[in-house]
């Protein structure tokens, strides 16, 4: 499909008001998206596990603006944001940018006033990327409004366009619509698109069923460098081309590994991707480091644990200091004990979140 296929063409503009509510999960990339072109097109393919517990719940209420047709065209977007029941101004610029990017595909945006009420299941400012769950939840709400206004979509088209819109809010958000593994970015190994995420079409060995992700909250503070800035630093980066090629290679290798159930290979690919992501940050200009001393303490403890036990526990990182500890379901008890005994002390206030692979977003109310 091409971008033009996502333009809403006919809709019933006489609908006065309504509300919809979605919950959408976060996701954790195994092959990392780092570097993008114009219009949120990724420089390389990525694949992620969709999560279950870490999610955003968003209610979108829309009310027709009382404007003459002439005024509507020039009127600005009108929306209020409530985060955890309190009016929030800080989120508005991101949503304004999102609306600007998607307006061509969602032409009724200036016709309505929107009340966006949102909350997360994970603690506020836990340093967990909330843009993936937040932007995907909002995109899904807008898709439900399209349906309210008379659009007749197959669930396949609905999900594709939701992912397409979510991508324009935040790249990684396009991987949060469905589960359990989602690929985004054109590549030779899987069915794929640069415009939206697609459920991984390869075989997945039972070893990966209910895969666990315990998120260790090493640093809950605001990051010094945002992902958006980080992506930009891949322009003219001395290792960029090699990195993009490596992501393609790693995706091909991961596909084989997911089919065979070879957990040792899985560990190698996933940890190498995490460290490569941070190596790109450390070798960009300006360079920066998002890991904290405790991030490294945890990584070393995981390596020691793996060397001393028969275990396939491994780590991955997103663009921050927190550590995602990934492990098969049959190691749940032993790894949780290890985390409690040896890793929790490196977390802020001993805080971590237990999560596992999930099936994607859900409509809560219409
Ligand atoms: C390191 O999706 O947050 O988590 O498109 O600018 O919103 P924007 O970036 P974002 O980048 C996420 C980068 C990452 C890797 C990944 O999730 O693939």
Short mmCIF file of C-alpha atoms and ligand atoms in Angstrom, two decimals:
data_model
loop_
_atom_site.label_atom_id
_atom_site.label_comp_id
_atom_site.label_asym_id
_atom_site.label_seq_id
_atom_site.Cartn_x
_atom_site.Cartn_y
_atom_site.Cartn_z
CA UNK A 1 0.00 0.00 0.00
CA UNK A 2 1.06 3.59 -0.53
CA UNK A 3 0.43 6.61 1.71
CA UNK A 4 -2.44 7.87 -0.47
CA UNK A 5 -4.40 4.70 0.31
CA UNK A 6 -4.80 6.01 3.85
CA UNK A 7 -6.64 9.21 3.01
CA UNK A 8 -10.17 9.20 4.40
CA UNK A 9 -12.31 10.20 1.43
CA UNK A 10 -15.99 10.11 2.35
CA UNK A 11 -17.35 10.71 5.78
CA UNK A 12 -20.54 11.88 7.38
CA UNK A 13 -19.80 15.39 8.56
CA UNK A 14 -23.18 15.74 10.27
CA UNK A 15 -22.15 13.62 13.30
CA UNK A 16 -22.25 16.05 16.24
CA UNK A 17 -20.34 14.27 18.98
CA UNK A 18 -19.22 10.98 20.44
CA UNK A 19 -16.48 9.30 22.40
CA UNK A 20 -14.21 6.28 22.05
CA UNK A 21 -11.70 4.63 24.33
CA UNK A 22 -8.69 2.42 23.62
CA UNK A 23 -5.86 0.86 25.55
CA UNK A 24 -2.60 0.29 23.78
CA UNK A 25 0.61 -1.33 25.02
CA UNK A 26 4.23 -0.34 24.89
CA UNK A 27 6.68 -2.52 22.96
CA UNK A 28 10.33 -3.44 23.27
CA UNK A 29 12.48 -3.62 20.14
CA UNK A 30 14.76 -6.63 19.60
CA UNK A 31 16.21 -5.12 16.40
CA UNK A 32 16.37 -1.38 16.96
CA UNK A 33 15.02 1.52 14.94
CA UNK A 34 17.65 4.26 15.13
CA UNK A 35 17.84 6.75 12.28
CA UNK A 36 15.01 8.01 10.09
CA UNK A 37 14.34 9.84 6.83
CA UNK A 38 11.73 12.50 6.06
CA UNK A 39 8.15 11.73 7.14
CA UNK A 40 9.03 9.19 9.80
CA UNK A 41 10.45 6.64 7.35
CA UNK A 42 12.95 4.39 9.16
CA UNK A 43 16.50 3.97 7.89
CA UNK A 44 16.43 0.28 8.83
CA UNK A 45 13.93 -2.43 9.72
CA UNK A 46 13.07 -3.16 13.34
CA UNK A 47 11.13 -5.86 15.18
CA UNK A 48 9.64 -5.80 18.65
CA UNK A 49 7.81 -7.79 21.27
CA UNK A 50 4.50 -6.17 22.11
CA UNK A 51 4.08 -5.86 25.90
CA UNK A 52 1.01 -6.56 28.07
CA UNK A 53 1.04 -4.65 31.34
CA UNK A 54 2.74 -1.42 30.29
CA UNK A 55 0.01 0.43 28.45
CA UNK A 56 -1.77 3.72 27.91
CA UNK A 57 -5.53 4.11 28.23
CA UNK A 58 -6.96 6.98 26.19
CA UNK A 59 -10.51 8.29 25.91
CA UNK A 60 -11.20 10.66 23.05
CA UNK A 61 -14.37 12.77 23.15
CA UNK A 62 -15.19 14.76 20.03
CA UNK A 63 -17.68 17.62 19.68
CA UNK A 64 -18.52 19.42 16.46
CA UNK A 65 -17.19 22.97 16.36
CA UNK A 66 -19.75 25.66 15.80
CA UNK A 67 -18.15 27.23 12.76
CA UNK A 68 -19.20 28.20 9.30
CA UNK A 69 -17.53 26.12 6.60
CA UNK A 70 -15.34 29.02 5.57
CA UNK A 71 -13.98 29.42 9.08
CA UNK A 72 -13.41 25.71 9.60
CA UNK A 73 -10.69 25.62 7.00
CA UNK A 74 -8.66 28.30 8.69
CA UNK A 75 -9.48 27.38 12.26
CA UNK A 76 -6.70 25.76 14.24
CA UNK A 77 -6.81 22.34 15.83
CA UNK A 78 -8.77 22.47 19.04
CA UNK A 79 -8.00 19.97 21.79
CA UNK A 80 -7.47 19.66 25.52
CA UNK A 81 -5.31 17.02 27.14
CA UNK A 82 -5.90 15.51 30.56
CA UNK A 83 -3.19 13.25 31.96
CA UNK A 84 -4.20 11.19 34.95
CA UNK A 85 -7.29 13.41 35.37
CA UNK A 86 -5.35 16.66 35.41
CA UNK A 87 -5.18 19.17 32.61
CA UNK A 88 -1.80 18.83 30.95
CA UNK A 89 -0.15 21.46 28.75
CA UNK A 90 3.18 19.65 28.40
CA UNK A 91 1.82 17.00 25.99
CA UNK A 92 0.15 19.53 23.69
CA UNK A 93 3.06 20.40 21.36
CA UNK A 94 3.65 16.71 20.54
CA UNK A 95 -0.03 16.21 19.77
CA UNK A 96 -0.14 19.43 17.72
CA UNK A 97 2.76 18.08 15.60
CA UNK A 98 1.01 14.73 15.34
CA UNK A 99 -2.21 16.40 14.09
CA UNK A 100 -0.24 18.43 11.55
CA UNK A 101 1.42 15.28 10.21
CA UNK A 102 -1.79 13.25 9.92
CA UNK A 103 -4.22 15.93 8.80
CA UNK A 104 -4.01 14.96 5.12
CA UNK A 105 -5.19 11.44 6.07
CA UNK A 106 -7.76 12.43 8.72
CA UNK A 107 -9.49 15.43 7.14
CA UNK A 108 -12.05 16.03 9.92
CA UNK A 109 -9.44 17.07 12.50
CA UNK A 110 -10.33 20.77 12.26
CA UNK A 111 -14.09 20.12 12.36
CA UNK A 112 -14.17 18.95 15.96
CA UNK A 113 -12.97 19.89 19.40
CA UNK A 114 -11.23 16.92 21.04
CA UNK A 115 -10.92 16.11 24.69
CA UNK A 116 -8.08 13.64 25.18
CA UNK A 117 -8.06 11.90 28.58
CA UNK A 118 -5.11 9.63 29.05
CA UNK A 119 -3.35 7.62 31.72
CA UNK A 120 -0.62 4.99 31.91
CA UNK A 121 -0.51 1.76 33.88
CA UNK A 122 3.16 2.35 34.61
CA UNK A 123 4.26 5.07 37.00
CA UNK A 124 4.48 8.59 35.65
CA UNK A 125 8.07 9.56 34.80
CA UNK A 126 9.34 6.01 35.23
CA UNK A 127 11.61 6.66 32.26
CA UNK A 128 9.61 4.09 30.26
CA UNK A 129 8.96 5.23 26.72
CA UNK A 130 5.31 6.21 26.81
CA UNK A 131 5.28 7.62 23.28
CA UNK A 132 4.72 4.17 21.74
CA UNK A 133 1.68 3.33 23.86
CA UNK A 134 0.44 6.93 23.98
CA UNK A 135 0.60 7.67 20.26
CA UNK A 136 -0.80 4.27 19.26
CA UNK A 137 -3.74 4.69 21.66
CA UNK A 138 -4.53 8.11 20.21
CA UNK A 139 -4.21 6.85 16.63
CA UNK A 140 -6.61 4.01 17.41
CA UNK A 141 -9.12 6.45 18.93
CA UNK A 142 -9.01 8.54 15.74
CA UNK A 143 -9.61 5.38 13.69
CA UNK A 144 -12.69 4.65 15.79
CA UNK A 145 -13.91 8.20 15.14
CA UNK A 146 -13.51 7.52 11.39
CA UNK A 147 -15.77 4.49 11.87
CA UNK A 148 -18.26 6.62 13.83
CA UNK A 149 -18.29 9.01 10.88
CA UNK A 150 -19.28 6.19 8.57
CA UNK A 151 -16.02 4.66 7.34
CA UNK A 152 -16.43 0.96 6.61
CA UNK A 153 -13.12 -0.80 7.25
CA UNK A 154 -11.95 -4.38 7.39
CA UNK A 155 -10.05 -5.06 10.59
CA UNK A 156 -6.92 -5.47 8.49
CA UNK A 157 -7.24 -2.00 6.96
CA UNK A 158 -8.21 -0.54 10.34
CA UNK A 159 -5.03 -1.89 11.96
CA UNK A 160 -2.82 -0.84 9.05
CA UNK A 161 -4.08 2.70 9.05
CA UNK A 162 -3.91 2.89 12.87
CA UNK A 163 -0.27 1.81 12.65
CA UNK A 164 0.35 4.23 9.77
CA UNK A 165 -1.02 7.13 11.84
CA UNK A 166 0.76 6.02 15.02
CA UNK A 167 4.06 6.01 13.11
CA UNK A 168 3.55 9.67 12.30
CA UNK A 169 3.22 10.36 16.04
CA UNK A 170 6.24 8.31 17.06
CA UNK A 171 8.02 5.74 14.92
CA UNK A 172 8.07 2.91 17.45
CA UNK A 173 4.33 3.45 18.13
CA UNK A 174 3.47 1.77 14.81
CA UNK A 175 4.63 -1.52 16.38
CA UNK A 176 2.11 -1.34 19.26
CA UNK A 177 -1.21 -2.00 17.48
CA UNK A 178 -0.89 -5.76 17.27
CA UNK A 179 1.08 -8.54 18.94
CA UNK A 180 3.08 -10.55 19.55
CA UNK A 181 6.00 -9.72 17.28
CA UNK A 182 5.75 -6.79 14.88
CA UNK A 183 8.10 -5.79 12.05
CA UNK A 184 8.40 -2.27 10.70
CA UNK A 185 10.62 -1.17 7.83
CA UNK A 186 11.13 -2.71 4.42
CA UNK A 187 13.43 -5.72 4.33
CA UNK A 188 14.13 -8.89 2.37
CA UNK A 189 13.41 -11.38 5.17
CA UNK A 190 9.79 -10.69 6.13
CA UNK A 191 6.60 -9.18 4.82
CA UNK A 192 7.14 -5.52 5.62
CA UNK A 193 6.48 -1.86 4.93
CA UNK A 194 8.15 1.44 5.79
CA UNK A 195 4.70 2.95 6.35
CA UNK A 196 3.28 0.71 9.06
CA UNK A 197 4.04 -2.25 11.29
CA UNK A 198 3.07 -5.78 10.26
CA UNK A 199 2.65 -8.85 12.45
CA UNK A 200 5.77 -10.97 12.01
CA UNK A 201 4.86 -13.58 9.40
CA UNK A 202 7.56 -16.14 10.22
CA UNK A 203 7.43 -19.24 12.35
CA UNK A 204 7.83 -18.77 16.12
CA UNK A 205 9.10 -21.66 18.25
CA UNK A 206 7.21 -22.45 21.51
CA UNK A 207 10.36 -21.36 23.45
CA UNK A 208 9.21 -17.79 22.83
CA UNK A 209 5.68 -18.32 24.06
CA UNK A 210 4.85 -15.91 26.91
CA UNK A 211 8.37 -14.52 26.84
CA UNK A 212 8.99 -12.41 29.93
CA UNK A 213 10.27 -8.82 30.19
CA UNK A 214 11.06 -7.39 33.58
CA UNK A 215 11.85 -3.70 33.30
CA UNK A 216 14.41 -2.48 35.79
CA UNK A 217 13.88 1.21 36.50
CA UNK A 218 17.45 2.42 36.86
CA UNK A 219 16.74 6.06 36.20
CA UNK A 220 13.29 7.58 36.26
CA UNK A 221 14.45 11.06 35.33
CA UNK A 222 14.04 12.90 32.06
CA UNK A 223 16.59 11.79 29.43
CA UNK A 224 19.28 14.35 28.51
CA UNK A 225 18.88 13.55 24.81
CA UNK A 226 15.49 12.69 23.29
CA UNK A 227 15.06 9.89 20.74
CA UNK A 228 14.08 12.46 18.13
CA UNK A 229 17.44 14.21 18.54
CA UNK A 230 19.25 10.85 18.65
CA UNK A 231 17.70 9.74 15.35
CA UNK A 232 18.87 12.97 13.71
CA UNK A 233 22.44 12.30 14.79
CA UNK A 234 22.48 9.27 12.50
CA UNK A 235 22.66 11.73 9.58
CA UNK A 236 26.31 11.79 8.56
CA UNK A 237 27.20 9.36 11.34
CA UNK A 238 30.48 7.63 10.41
CA UNK A 239 29.05 4.14 11.02
CA UNK A 240 25.50 4.74 9.77
CA UNK A 241 25.57 2.72 6.54
CA UNK A 242 27.15 -0.27 8.21
CA UNK A 243 24.69 -0.09 11.07
CA UNK A 244 21.70 -0.01 8.74
CA UNK A 245 23.07 -3.01 6.83
CA UNK A 246 23.70 -4.83 10.12
CA UNK A 247 20.05 -4.37 11.16
CA UNK A 248 18.97 -6.14 7.94
CA UNK A 249 21.42 -9.00 8.66
CA UNK A 250 20.32 -9.29 12.26
CA UNK A 251 16.67 -9.42 11.26
CA UNK A 252 17.39 -12.29 8.87
CA UNK A 253 19.30 -14.10 11.63
CA UNK A 254 16.58 -13.43 14.18
CA UNK A 255 13.95 -14.84 11.83
CA UNK A 256 15.85 -18.14 11.63
CA UNK A 257 16.38 -18.10 15.39
CA UNK A 258 12.73 -17.46 16.18
CA UNK A 259 11.82 -20.47 14.05
CA UNK A 260 14.43 -22.84 15.48
CA UNK A 261 13.98 -21.77 19.10
CA UNK A 262 17.74 -21.38 19.53
CA UNK A 263 17.77 -19.26 22.68
CA UNK A 264 21.55 -18.84 22.76
CA UNK A 265 21.47 -17.24 19.37
CA UNK A 266 18.54 -15.09 20.41
CA UNK A 267 20.57 -13.79 23.36
CA UNK A 268 23.51 -12.92 21.11
CA UNK A 269 21.45 -11.01 18.57
CA UNK A 270 19.37 -9.13 21.13
CA UNK A 271 22.23 -8.04 23.38
CA UNK A 272 24.38 -7.06 20.41
CA UNK A 273 21.54 -4.89 19.08
CA UNK A 274 21.17 -3.14 22.44
CA UNK A 275 24.87 -2.40 22.74
CA UNK A 276 25.08 -1.31 19.10
CA UNK A 277 22.26 1.18 19.67
CA UNK A 278 24.19 2.72 22.54
CA UNK A 279 27.46 2.53 20.59
CA UNK A 280 25.79 4.68 17.91
CA UNK A 281 24.98 7.26 20.59
CA UNK A 282 28.53 7.22 21.93
CA UNK A 283 30.01 7.66 18.45
CA UNK A 284 27.72 10.37 17.08
CA UNK A 285 28.70 14.03 17.02
CA UNK A 286 27.84 15.36 19.53
CA UNK A 287 28.29 12.07 21.41
CA UNK A 288 26.27 11.15 24.45
CA UNK A 289 25.78 8.32 26.94
CA UNK A 290 22.36 7.32 28.23
CA UNK A 291 23.49 4.31 30.27
CA UNK A 292 24.16 4.90 33.96
CA UNK A 293 26.68 3.12 36.19
CA UNK A 294 23.87 0.88 37.45
CA UNK A 295 22.95 -0.07 33.88
CA UNK A 296 26.46 -1.55 33.54
CA UNK A 297 26.31 -3.17 36.99
CA UNK A 298 23.12 -4.95 35.91
CA UNK A 299 24.55 -6.04 32.55
CA UNK A 300 27.59 -7.55 34.27
CA UNK A 301 25.41 -9.34 36.85
CA UNK A 302 23.29 -10.82 34.05
CA UNK A 303 26.41 -12.08 32.27
CA UNK A 304 27.73 -13.58 35.51
CA UNK A 305 24.39 -15.23 36.26
CA UNK A 306 24.28 -16.72 32.77
CA UNK A 307 27.82 -18.06 33.09
CA UNK A 308 27.08 -19.69 36.44
CA UNK A 309 23.63 -21.06 35.71
CA UNK A 310 21.92 -22.86 32.87
CA UNK A 311 20.00 -19.81 31.79
CA UNK A 312 19.03 -17.86 28.71
CA UNK A 313 18.23 -14.62 30.50
CA UNK A 314 19.44 -11.57 28.57
CA UNK A 315 19.03 -7.82 28.47
CA UNK A 316 18.02 -5.16 26.03
CA UNK A 317 17.95 -1.38 26.32
CA UNK A 318 15.94 1.32 24.68
CA UNK A 319 17.08 4.93 24.47
CA UNK A 320 17.64 5.31 28.19
CA UNK A 321 19.27 3.83 31.28
CA UNK A 322 16.56 1.29 32.16
CA UNK A 323 17.23 -2.38 31.50
CA UNK A 324 14.70 -4.79 30.00
CA UNK A 325 15.48 -8.29 31.30
CA UNK A 326 14.17 -10.86 28.79
CA UNK A 327 13.74 -14.56 29.60
CA UNK A 328 11.68 -17.62 28.69
CA UNK A 329 8.60 -18.37 30.77
CA UNK A 330 10.11 -21.56 32.22
CA UNK A 331 12.82 -19.48 33.93
CA UNK A 332 10.33 -17.12 35.53
CA UNK A 333 10.73 -18.25 39.10
CA UNK A 334 14.52 -18.44 39.12
CA UNK A 335 15.06 -15.18 37.25
CA UNK A 336 12.60 -13.25 39.44
CA UNK A 337 14.51 -14.51 42.47
CA UNK A 338 17.77 -13.39 40.86
CA UNK A 339 16.27 -9.96 40.12
CA UNK A 340 14.97 -9.57 43.66
CA UNK A 341 18.20 -10.77 45.27
CA UNK A 342 20.77 -9.15 43.01
CA UNK A 343 19.38 -6.57 40.61
CA UNK A 344 16.65 -4.69 42.47
CA UNK A 345 19.28 -2.84 44.47
CA UNK A 346 20.42 -1.07 41.30
CA UNK A 347 16.91 0.24 40.58
CA UNK A 348 15.62 3.61 41.79
CA UNK A 349 13.76 2.86 45.02
CA UNK A 350 14.15 -0.84 44.19
CA UNK A 351 11.48 -0.40 41.54
CA UNK A 352 10.91 -2.79 38.61
CA UNK A 353 7.90 -3.81 36.49
CA UNK A 354 7.12 -7.38 35.48
CA UNK A 355 5.70 -7.71 32.02
CA UNK A 356 5.44 -10.28 29.24
CA UNK A 357 4.73 -10.51 25.54
CA UNK A 358 1.23 -9.36 24.59
CA UNK A 359 -1.36 -9.44 21.85
CA UNK A 360 -1.82 -5.74 21.11
CA UNK A 361 -4.27 -2.92 21.63
CA UNK A 362 -7.91 -3.23 22.64
CA UNK A 363 -11.06 -1.20 22.21
CA UNK A 364 -12.51 -0.54 25.67
CA UNK A 365 -15.58 1.49 25.01
CA UNK A 366 -17.50 2.99 22.17
C1 LIG B 1 15.69 3.23 20.81
O1 LIG B 1 9.97 5.88 18.26
O2 LIG B 1 10.79 7.15 20.27
O3 LIG B 1 13.42 2.84 21.32
O4 LIG B 1 10.01 8.33 15.90
O5 LIG B 1 11.32 10.16 16.96
O6 LIG B 1 9.27 9.27 18.10
P1 LIG B 1 10.46 8.97 17.19
O7 LIG B 1 11.39 7.95 17.97
P2 LIG B 1 11.03 6.71 18.88
O8 LIG B 1 12.42 5.90 18.83
C2 LIG B 1 12.58 4.71 19.52
C3 LIG B 1 13.96 4.24 19.43
C4 LIG B 1 14.31 3.02 20.24
C5 LIG B 1 14.37 1.76 19.38
C6 LIG B 1 13.07 1.15 18.95
O9 LIG B 1 12.07 1.23 19.68
O10 LIG B 1 13.10 0.51 17.89
#
